[in-house]
XYZ file of C-alpha atoms in Angstrom:
599
model
C 23.672 -7.992 44.605
C 21.801 -5.305 42.816
C 18.382 -4.487 43.001
C 16.097 -2.740 40.131
C 15.861 1.136 41.417
C 12.783 2.670 42.796
C 11.919 4.782 39.849
C 10.363 1.404 38.402
C 7.305 2.057 40.647
C 6.440 5.836 39.110
C 5.496 5.575 35.227
C 6.197 9.431 34.108
C 3.450 10.561 32.318
C 3.185 14.410 30.615
C 1.073 16.832 32.086
C -2.710 17.269 30.089
C -1.831 21.034 29.914
C 1.597 20.213 28.443
C 0.134 17.776 25.931
C -2.190 20.207 24.858
C -0.364 23.462 24.718
C 2.417 21.511 22.521
C -0.225 20.354 19.988
C -1.479 24.023 19.990
C 1.928 25.586 19.022
C 2.309 22.310 16.737
C -0.728 23.477 14.867
C 0.437 27.108 14.590
C 4.216 26.506 13.228
C 4.469 27.996 9.729
C 6.130 24.220 8.941
C 2.817 22.329 9.769
C 1.310 24.864 6.865
C 4.089 24.401 4.400
C 3.682 20.638 5.270
C 0.054 20.777 4.253
C 0.423 23.114 1.276
C 4.082 21.910 0.100
C 3.426 24.513 -2.968
C 4.305 27.405 0.140
C 7.732 25.638 0.114
C 8.844 25.070 -3.176
C 7.194 27.572 -5.033
C 9.254 30.660 -3.533
C 12.672 28.909 -4.597
C 11.462 28.018 -7.980
C 14.399 29.351 -10.423
C 13.678 30.315 -14.611
C 15.886 27.332 -15.434
C 13.389 24.691 -14.177
C 10.935 26.381 -16.574
C 11.818 24.700 -19.752
C 12.422 21.285 -17.834
C 8.941 21.488 -16.350
C 7.599 22.505 -19.858
C 9.003 19.703 -21.703
C 8.040 17.062 -18.884
C 4.584 18.339 -18.613
C 3.850 18.340 -22.405
C 5.327 14.663 -23.085
C 3.481 13.457 -20.130
C 0.157 15.082 -21.553
C 0.617 13.360 -25.036
C 0.343 10.167 -22.817
C -2.141 10.923 -20.897
C -4.763 12.443 -23.241
C -4.717 8.696 -25.069
C -4.850 6.901 -21.700
C -7.056 9.003 -20.154
C -9.670 8.016 -22.984
C -8.792 4.699 -22.821
C -10.029 4.311 -19.184
C -12.647 6.580 -19.663
C -14.026 3.602 -22.152
C -12.588 0.986 -19.601
C -14.883 2.421 -16.329
C -17.820 2.352 -19.211
C -17.953 5.990 -19.385
C -18.066 8.398 -21.847
C -14.438 9.324 -23.287
C -14.323 12.984 -21.922
C -14.853 11.580 -18.463
C -11.041 10.385 -18.510
C -10.382 13.815 -19.573
C -11.842 15.457 -16.704
C -10.302 13.009 -13.959
C -6.716 13.799 -15.508
C -7.249 17.887 -15.585
C -7.971 18.452 -12.147
C -6.092 15.944 -10.851
C -2.502 17.284 -12.261
C -4.043 21.259 -11.165
C -4.852 19.849 -7.572
C -2.238 17.881 -6.882
C 0.534 20.726 -7.724
C -0.810 22.698 -4.236
C -1.066 19.454 -2.168
C 1.556 16.833 -3.814
C 4.408 16.435 -2.102
C 6.988 14.641 -4.870
C 7.641 16.383 -7.793
C 7.172 12.933 -10.130
C 4.017 11.888 -9.361
C 1.008 12.447 -11.841
C -2.441 12.135 -10.905
C -4.930 10.817 -13.248
C -7.521 8.158 -13.774
C -5.986 4.821 -14.125
C -6.796 0.924 -15.620
C -7.262 -0.444 -12.310
C -9.395 2.839 -10.920
C -11.673 2.188 -14.060
C -12.329 -1.132 -13.995
C -12.964 -1.412 -10.024
C -15.724 1.450 -10.912
C -17.118 -0.281 -14.216
C -19.809 -2.220 -12.650
C -21.234 0.927 -11.392
C -20.465 3.218 -14.182
C -22.437 1.248 -16.245
C -25.339 1.583 -14.526
C -24.990 5.300 -14.254
C -22.220 7.906 -14.453
C -23.303 9.288 -11.478
C -21.987 6.378 -9.276
C -18.543 6.813 -10.748
C -18.407 10.585 -9.650
C -20.112 9.596 -6.163
C -17.397 7.181 -5.611
C -14.792 9.654 -6.468
C -16.224 12.362 -4.212
C -16.890 9.578 -1.028
C -13.532 8.194 -1.799
C -11.863 11.542 -1.721
C -13.280 12.822 1.734
C -12.399 9.092 3.198
C -8.550 9.238 1.894
C -8.536 12.986 3.147
C -9.516 12.246 6.435
C -7.241 9.274 6.884
C -4.214 11.399 5.678
C -5.357 14.151 8.124
C -5.224 11.861 10.837
C -1.501 10.706 10.033
C -2.858 7.173 9.131
C -0.689 6.920 6.194
C 1.294 4.461 9.046
C -1.716 1.656 8.137
C -0.017 1.024 4.486
C 2.869 -0.301 6.088
C 0.678 -3.456 6.822
C 0.414 -3.955 3.323
C 3.150 -6.042 2.047
C 4.699 -6.066 -1.331
C 3.854 -9.454 -1.719
C -0.179 -8.384 -1.699
C 0.546 -5.290 -3.850
C 2.156 -7.496 -6.350
C -0.419 -10.242 -6.254
C -3.204 -7.222 -6.861
C -1.441 -5.500 -9.893
C -0.973 -8.623 -11.510
C -4.249 -9.890 -11.507
C -5.474 -6.424 -12.047
C -3.172 -5.936 -15.192
C -4.132 -9.486 -16.247
C -8.068 -8.786 -15.647
C -7.890 -5.378 -17.281
C -5.506 -6.762 -20.712
C -8.080 -9.654 -20.996
C -11.165 -7.234 -21.249
C -9.647 -5.688 -23.776
C -8.601 -8.336 -26.183
C -12.216 -8.471 -27.385
C -11.812 -4.787 -28.728
C -8.340 -5.365 -30.201
C -10.181 -7.978 -32.818
C -13.287 -5.774 -32.794
C -15.700 -8.176 -31.081
C -18.244 -6.811 -28.855
C -17.983 -8.341 -25.148
C -20.333 -7.590 -22.802
C -18.239 -8.273 -19.596
C -14.847 -6.862 -18.273
C -14.044 -9.904 -15.745
C -11.189 -12.115 -16.650
C -13.087 -15.531 -17.670
C -15.981 -14.118 -19.404
C -13.682 -12.069 -21.372
C -12.072 -14.937 -22.677
C -14.910 -16.939 -22.902
C -16.746 -14.414 -24.997
C -13.908 -13.870 -27.219
C -13.085 -17.634 -27.917
C -16.670 -18.040 -28.946
C -16.948 -15.316 -31.093
C -13.980 -15.664 -32.965
C -15.873 -15.628 -36.191
C -17.192 -12.095 -35.457
C -13.738 -10.623 -35.717
C -13.512 -7.468 -37.792
C -10.537 -7.939 -40.215
C -9.490 -4.242 -40.315
C -9.539 -3.821 -36.415
C -7.853 -6.991 -35.881
C -5.051 -5.567 -38.544
C -4.530 -2.396 -36.831
C -4.795 -3.456 -33.506
C -1.842 -6.446 -33.598
C 0.045 -4.006 -35.699
C -0.374 -0.798 -33.139
C 0.489 -3.401 -29.943
C 3.625 -4.759 -31.813
C 4.632 -1.179 -32.683
C 3.981 0.061 -29.155
C 5.907 -3.119 -27.643
C 8.704 -2.315 -30.007
C 9.086 1.134 -29.363
C 9.109 0.690 -25.593
C 12.406 -0.849 -26.394
C 13.876 2.150 -28.563
C 15.213 4.378 -25.717
C 17.748 1.080 -25.311
C 19.138 1.762 -28.829
C 23.091 2.050 -28.431
C 23.452 4.350 -30.865
C 22.898 7.927 -31.999
C 21.094 10.554 -29.827
C 20.147 8.857 -26.845
C 17.804 12.014 -25.780
C 16.342 11.802 -29.413
C 15.510 7.668 -28.696
C 14.170 8.188 -25.472
C 11.934 11.098 -26.197
C 10.476 9.133 -29.275
C 9.780 5.866 -26.938
C 8.065 8.155 -24.454
C 5.926 9.414 -27.461
C 5.203 5.974 -28.465
C 0.975 6.390 -27.294
C 0.577 9.626 -29.333
C 2.496 8.517 -31.958
C -0.116 5.327 -32.294
C -3.120 7.657 -31.475
C -1.976 10.177 -34.214
C -1.448 6.952 -36.913
C -4.673 5.310 -35.867
C -6.811 8.546 -35.938
C -5.031 9.924 -39.286
C -5.843 6.039 -40.948
C -9.527 6.132 -39.602
C -10.203 9.906 -40.889
C -8.531 8.640 -44.631
C -10.640 5.436 -45.129
C -13.459 7.334 -44.079
C -14.034 9.864 -46.472
C -15.934 7.898 -48.887
C -18.847 7.448 -46.314
C -17.814 3.751 -44.879
C -15.695 3.241 -41.861
C -13.659 0.050 -41.525
C -12.714 0.562 -37.707
C -14.653 0.685 -34.594
C -14.336 4.294 -33.765
C -14.709 5.905 -30.313
C -17.268 8.476 -31.508
C -18.603 11.977 -30.160
C -17.011 13.333 -27.461
C -18.573 16.205 -25.508
C -16.538 19.375 -26.144
C -15.602 22.186 -24.006
C -14.950 22.306 -20.082
C -16.770 20.077 -17.839
C -19.728 22.342 -15.707
C -18.443 22.911 -11.952
C -21.233 21.653 -9.662
C -22.049 19.634 -6.710
C -21.476 15.632 -6.453
C -24.728 13.577 -7.191
C -26.323 12.597 -3.859
C -29.033 10.781 -5.821
C -29.869 9.877 -9.646
C -32.234 8.572 -11.555
C -31.691 5.189 -13.673
C -34.185 4.125 -16.433
C -36.633 6.624 -14.995
C -36.428 5.517 -11.446
C -35.211 8.108 -9.200
C -32.421 6.384 -6.432
C -31.846 8.222 -3.175
C -28.530 8.586 -1.732
C -28.792 5.766 0.711
C -29.853 3.252 -2.302
C -26.311 4.707 -4.058
C -24.476 3.741 -0.881
C -25.771 -0.146 -0.815
C -25.162 -0.203 -4.518
C -22.040 0.915 -3.865
C -21.078 -1.323 -0.934
C -17.579 -2.687 -0.226
C -15.992 -0.331 -2.926
C -16.016 2.169 -0.600
C -13.647 0.498 1.561
C -11.583 -1.221 -1.259
C -11.598 1.864 -4.197
C -9.630 4.427 -1.362
C -7.373 1.611 -0.080
C -5.910 1.034 -3.938
C -5.429 4.214 -4.306
C -3.656 5.048 -1.245
C -1.457 2.017 -2.368
C -0.826 2.965 -5.639
C 0.365 7.041 -4.871
C 2.329 5.774 -1.818
C 4.126 2.858 -3.976
C 4.901 4.991 -6.795
C 6.193 7.947 -4.362
C 8.200 5.846 -2.743
C 9.736 4.880 -5.734
C 10.533 8.185 -7.414
C 11.547 9.740 -3.741
C 15.155 9.672 -4.733
C 16.270 9.515 -1.349
C 13.926 11.500 0.392
C 11.434 10.558 2.689
C 8.231 10.103 1.994
C 4.975 11.334 3.572
C 2.410 9.075 3.108
C -0.186 10.923 5.310
C 0.595 14.026 2.825
C 0.349 12.108 -0.171
C -2.787 10.733 0.984
C -3.967 14.668 2.166
C -3.464 15.378 -1.686
C -4.968 12.658 -3.366
C -8.133 12.967 -1.145
C -8.303 16.581 -2.272
C -7.903 15.139 -6.355
C -10.796 13.164 -5.914
C -13.186 15.571 -3.929
C -11.778 18.416 -6.317
C -12.581 16.259 -9.131
C -15.871 15.235 -8.207
C -17.111 18.784 -9.033
C -16.179 18.477 -12.497
C -17.421 15.011 -13.577
C -14.269 12.958 -12.403
C -14.415 9.300 -11.824
C -11.676 8.409 -8.977
C -8.097 8.845 -9.522
C -4.993 7.778 -8.376
C -0.748 7.987 -9.208
C -0.300 6.566 -12.550
C 2.986 4.410 -12.589
C 3.571 5.011 -16.492
C 2.876 8.398 -16.360
C 5.053 9.082 -13.333
C 7.959 7.174 -14.841
C 7.521 9.532 -18.092
C 7.346 12.468 -15.911
C 10.877 11.351 -13.891
C 12.489 10.506 -17.345
C 11.606 13.629 -18.844
C 13.662 15.477 -16.330
C 10.756 16.995 -14.173
C 12.322 19.396 -11.768
C 8.802 20.535 -9.802
C 5.332 19.840 -9.364
C 4.408 22.711 -11.747
C 5.224 19.945 -14.891
C 1.426 18.983 -13.929
C 0.050 22.474 -15.067
C 1.155 21.933 -18.517
C 0.015 18.207 -18.670
C -3.358 19.826 -17.617
C -3.253 22.647 -19.746
C -2.530 20.194 -22.520
C -5.266 18.158 -21.747
C -8.079 21.287 -21.645
C -6.863 22.165 -24.684
C -7.909 18.755 -26.221
C -11.021 19.128 -24.233
C -11.592 22.580 -26.056
C -10.432 21.853 -29.560
C -9.959 18.609 -30.286
C -12.868 16.598 -29.659
C -13.985 16.242 -33.618
C -10.607 14.554 -33.739
C -11.243 12.374 -30.853
C -14.290 11.361 -32.913
C -11.942 8.949 -35.142
C -9.780 7.295 -32.514
C -9.921 3.801 -33.394
C -11.326 1.795 -30.420
C -8.775 -1.434 -31.164
C -5.911 1.533 -30.822
C -7.102 2.426 -27.665
C -7.540 -1.529 -26.702
C -3.537 -1.911 -27.799
C -2.052 1.184 -25.702
C -4.180 -0.801 -22.832
C -2.526 -4.120 -23.268
C 0.461 -2.808 -23.623
C 0.421 -0.616 -20.731
C -0.935 -3.624 -18.333
C 1.958 -6.003 -20.114
C 4.958 -3.603 -17.931
C 2.572 -4.162 -14.915
C 2.984 -8.052 -14.844
C 6.541 -8.295 -13.236
C 7.285 -12.011 -13.046
C 10.693 -11.737 -11.890
C 9.439 -10.706 -8.822
C 7.484 -14.116 -8.320
C 11.054 -15.413 -8.819
C 12.437 -13.037 -6.035
C 9.916 -14.519 -3.761
C 10.640 -17.594 -4.684
C 14.619 -17.275 -4.116
C 14.311 -14.870 -0.704
C 11.412 -16.441 1.230
C 9.099 -19.343 -0.217
C 6.436 -18.532 2.708
C 5.593 -15.087 0.330
C 4.006 -16.244 -2.293
C 1.061 -17.459 -0.408
C -0.193 -14.010 0.388
C 1.008 -12.844 -3.276
C -1.084 -16.332 -4.731
C -4.346 -15.713 -2.494
C -4.655 -12.143 -3.542
C -3.773 -13.000 -6.981
C -6.345 -15.883 -7.448
C -8.950 -13.871 -5.438
C -8.617 -10.607 -7.565
C -8.772 -13.032 -10.557
C -11.460 -15.363 -10.250
C -13.512 -13.200 -7.577
C -13.517 -9.508 -7.690
C -10.471 -7.027 -6.995
C -12.479 -5.637 -4.036
C -12.393 -8.880 -1.913
C -8.736 -9.864 -3.426
C -7.103 -7.003 -1.733
C -8.996 -7.726 1.265
C -8.169 -11.193 1.738
C -4.481 -10.040 0.829
C -4.716 -7.642 3.625
C -6.332 -10.194 6.108
C -3.348 -12.820 5.357
C -0.842 -10.208 5.903
C -2.706 -9.573 9.926
C -2.848 -13.218 10.313
C 0.987 -13.649 9.958
C 1.811 -10.398 12.288
C -0.949 -12.199 14.779
C 0.429 -15.493 14.141
C 3.820 -14.169 14.825
C 2.741 -11.781 18.089
C 1.053 -15.062 19.575
C 3.998 -17.231 18.930
C 7.066 -15.361 19.789
C 10.269 -16.759 19.002
C 11.600 -18.362 22.484
C 14.976 -20.157 22.890
C 14.641 -22.544 26.120
C 18.063 -23.980 27.048
C 19.460 -26.270 29.938
C 22.321 -25.195 30.746
C 25.183 -26.485 33.377
C 26.534 -23.472 35.270
C 28.747 -23.997 38.331
C 27.911 -27.410 38.310
C 23.987 -26.945 38.401
C 21.280 -27.201 35.989
C 20.240 -23.875 34.870
C 16.893 -23.082 32.423
C 17.875 -19.932 30.193
C 14.670 -18.217 28.541
C 15.864 -16.199 25.852
C 12.651 -14.109 24.435
C 13.647 -12.830 20.866
C 10.971 -10.039 20.481
C 8.600 -7.837 22.574
C 6.435 -9.483 24.486
C 2.488 -8.435 24.201
C -0.922 -9.756 25.899
C -1.077 -11.829 22.467
C 2.029 -14.433 23.148
C 2.005 -13.774 27.481
C 0.004 -17.069 27.697
C 2.649 -18.717 25.114
C 5.553 -17.856 27.290
C 4.233 -19.124 30.121
C 3.045 -22.301 29.010
C 6.429 -23.178 27.448
C 8.309 -22.795 30.172
C 6.051 -24.598 32.476
C 6.149 -27.552 29.723
C 10.037 -27.072 29.558
C 10.488 -28.041 32.859
C 7.685 -30.279 33.612
C 9.344 -32.240 30.782
C 12.815 -31.999 32.913
C 11.565 -33.386 36.024
C 12.815 -36.607 36.838
C 16.281 -36.309 34.613
C 17.599 -32.872 35.530
C 17.249 -31.267 38.791
C 16.533 -28.007 37.414
C 15.614 -25.744 40.238
C 16.277 -21.877 38.642
C 14.741 -20.237 35.303
C 16.228 -17.407 34.238
C 14.815 -15.073 31.292
C 16.663 -12.999 29.303
C 15.339 -9.383 28.910
C 17.929 -7.686 26.764
C 15.294 -7.972 23.663
C 11.502 -7.161 25.619
C 11.330 -3.435 25.506
C 7.610 -3.411 26.544
C 5.169 -5.396 28.156
C 1.468 -4.958 28.793
C -0.442 -5.845 32.034
C -1.145 -9.226 30.656
C 2.229 -10.233 30.091
C 2.887 -8.773 33.863
C -0.223 -10.821 35.196
C 1.204 -14.142 33.482
C 4.917 -13.288 34.694
C 3.421 -13.341 38.356
C 1.236 -16.598 37.376
C 4.430 -17.964 35.778
C 6.352 -17.686 38.943
C 3.480 -19.536 41.308
C 3.805 -22.347 38.797
C 7.094 -22.599 38.915
C 7.272 -22.463 42.965
C 5.078 -25.477 42.856
C 7.544 -27.644 40.761
C 10.088 -26.280 43.277
C 11.761 -23.586 40.519
C 13.046 -20.050 41.178
C 12.376 -17.643 38.434
C 14.699 -14.834 37.819
C 14.206 -11.811 35.045
C 17.867 -10.931 33.947
C 18.478 -7.509 32.265
C 14.781 -6.929 31.578
C 14.029 -3.306 30.382
C 13.513 -0.781 33.264
C 10.138 0.135 31.764
C 9.224 -3.235 31.402
C 10.294 -4.336 35.002
C 7.949 -1.517 36.506
C 5.103 -2.826 35.034
C 5.452 -6.112 36.978
C 7.064 -4.380 40.477
C 3.675 -1.971 40.107
C 1.413 -4.623 40.204
C 3.371 -6.229 42.588
C 5.915 -5.061 44.584
C 7.133 -7.886 46.375
C 8.288 -9.316 42.865
C 11.244 -6.434 42.821
C 13.490 -9.190 43.675
C 13.384 -11.229 40.980
C 14.674 -8.632 38.237
C 18.505 -8.611 38.293
C 20.880 -5.848 36.692
C 24.488 -5.747 36.647
C 25.568 -9.218 37.294
C 26.490 -12.255 35.061
C 24.230 -15.407 35.114
C 26.875 -17.342 36.457
C 27.245 -14.850 39.668
C 23.441 -15.103 39.473
C 23.234 -19.000 39.979
C 26.193 -18.532 42.395
C 24.119 -16.192 44.702
C 21.374 -18.470 44.546
C 22.506 -21.565 45.314
C 24.686 -20.370 48.256
C 21.562 -18.683 49.769
C 19.784 -21.907 49.609
C 22.706 -23.352 51.219
C 22.787 -20.794 54.284
C 19.174 -21.620 54.671
C 19.639 -25.152 55.171
C 19.913 -28.267 53.132
C 15.907 -28.357 52.273
C 15.135 -26.240 48.974
C 12.931 -23.450 50.365
C 11.969 -20.879 47.573
C 10.254 -18.450 49.988
C 13.670 -18.209 52.105
C 15.297 -16.469 49.306
C 13.105 -14.286 47.675
């Protein structure tokens, strides 16, 4: 009978000096530098024919970015130029650190909504959150912790996205009809709208509804089956810019007699933002607020804002990677740097924008250099077009935001979850409802906790099949473990086997338990202790335990803990042969069953 090799007693660990030397060599490799600064990889290979494609894509994205940045600045409770500040710095910084050519970094509706409750107190809060979130994301990226994103499932992301889009769209329903709203939350927004219908401004409502219909129809123009498809595609992509141009022109023409039928954006500070340190203190209503007091106020958002930012950019990068492997940690480094650098120019938190990334991809961008064109366009708008921005109707911006949010409400994913695995609707529902009726921060947290609970439950109760089979005229208990064992599941395996054997006593004479180990690729100290304890419990029940075809490393954990158990591990034998050898040995030791005499 083959015994386990003595090598299982020796766990081969690398020498400390080898580890340190290997780490130093890795840091000094040119590949490590180019990994952290991807521009060093793609810029030397840049081709002249890429320039036109990048310019067209960057210009098209810029036409989408400018109106959305202004709109999201308003959503955040800030002056519109803050959204533009965020856009231009995000575009330029991502060129250096970003690894995905399609991704466009700027403020988003979700980020705007998450900082709104702090920005209305003072813009300094939004800038400080941008800096702190950037530092956290950057550190996580440098520590290669992008793997943590894998613990957040698609149902949680879907629930969060749909709830956030619903909340943001609901918050703009009042602006669409020219009604003043005191809140950006889901229920208060609709309550205010329904109770103030009499305050609807006719011209705002007409322009807003018509603009929304125009945007939704223009989104379908790209699918026109006849004519020049490229023309229809770019006409569809420019829908936001066309809406802003028309609304601004109309507001300007109708205001020449001194009256203004629409609520307009108002003055936007012209010129580039000052380059200065982020605000580590502020003054609110004439009272000094220290850095610690600001942190206390921000609270849970220090965790939720980085988390949501990371989720968005990693999800977007994966969606547009085109078969390439996305380095989540490097995307976190890029996003962290965008936020850190942005905080020096009065930026609010930024992340990847799905809408603008889709526009970038559809426009045929070839390298991240397209972001330089977008950033330059935003800078030109800040320098020369701020007087024009004065006449942008708020109802037009509201329509742009609502149209963007409608595209994020992917109801088809709910039906897909229902068809594939109904249990996934639980984290989706918990996340969505919590985001809608409590807050986005706690909603994503509840979703993550639900995901982790799933993982812990499966870890504590692995899939174990126990059957009683008749082999060579003897009843044998076969235990088939369908996943790896760890400390959480150790007691569960022992309890299930002992319970099964106890239930068999008096019915079938089970004297042998065999645990299959093909799928047990690793165990820990707790599992090893429970295997030893299980053998002792089975001895009391006059049963023998064998472990068949276990991984050598897993068997070694048990044998190093208790060397005399080496013989319970069986290799190069069939189960039938193990049963035959066991009962032959028992017979040779006498008619009475003796466990110790066999092992």
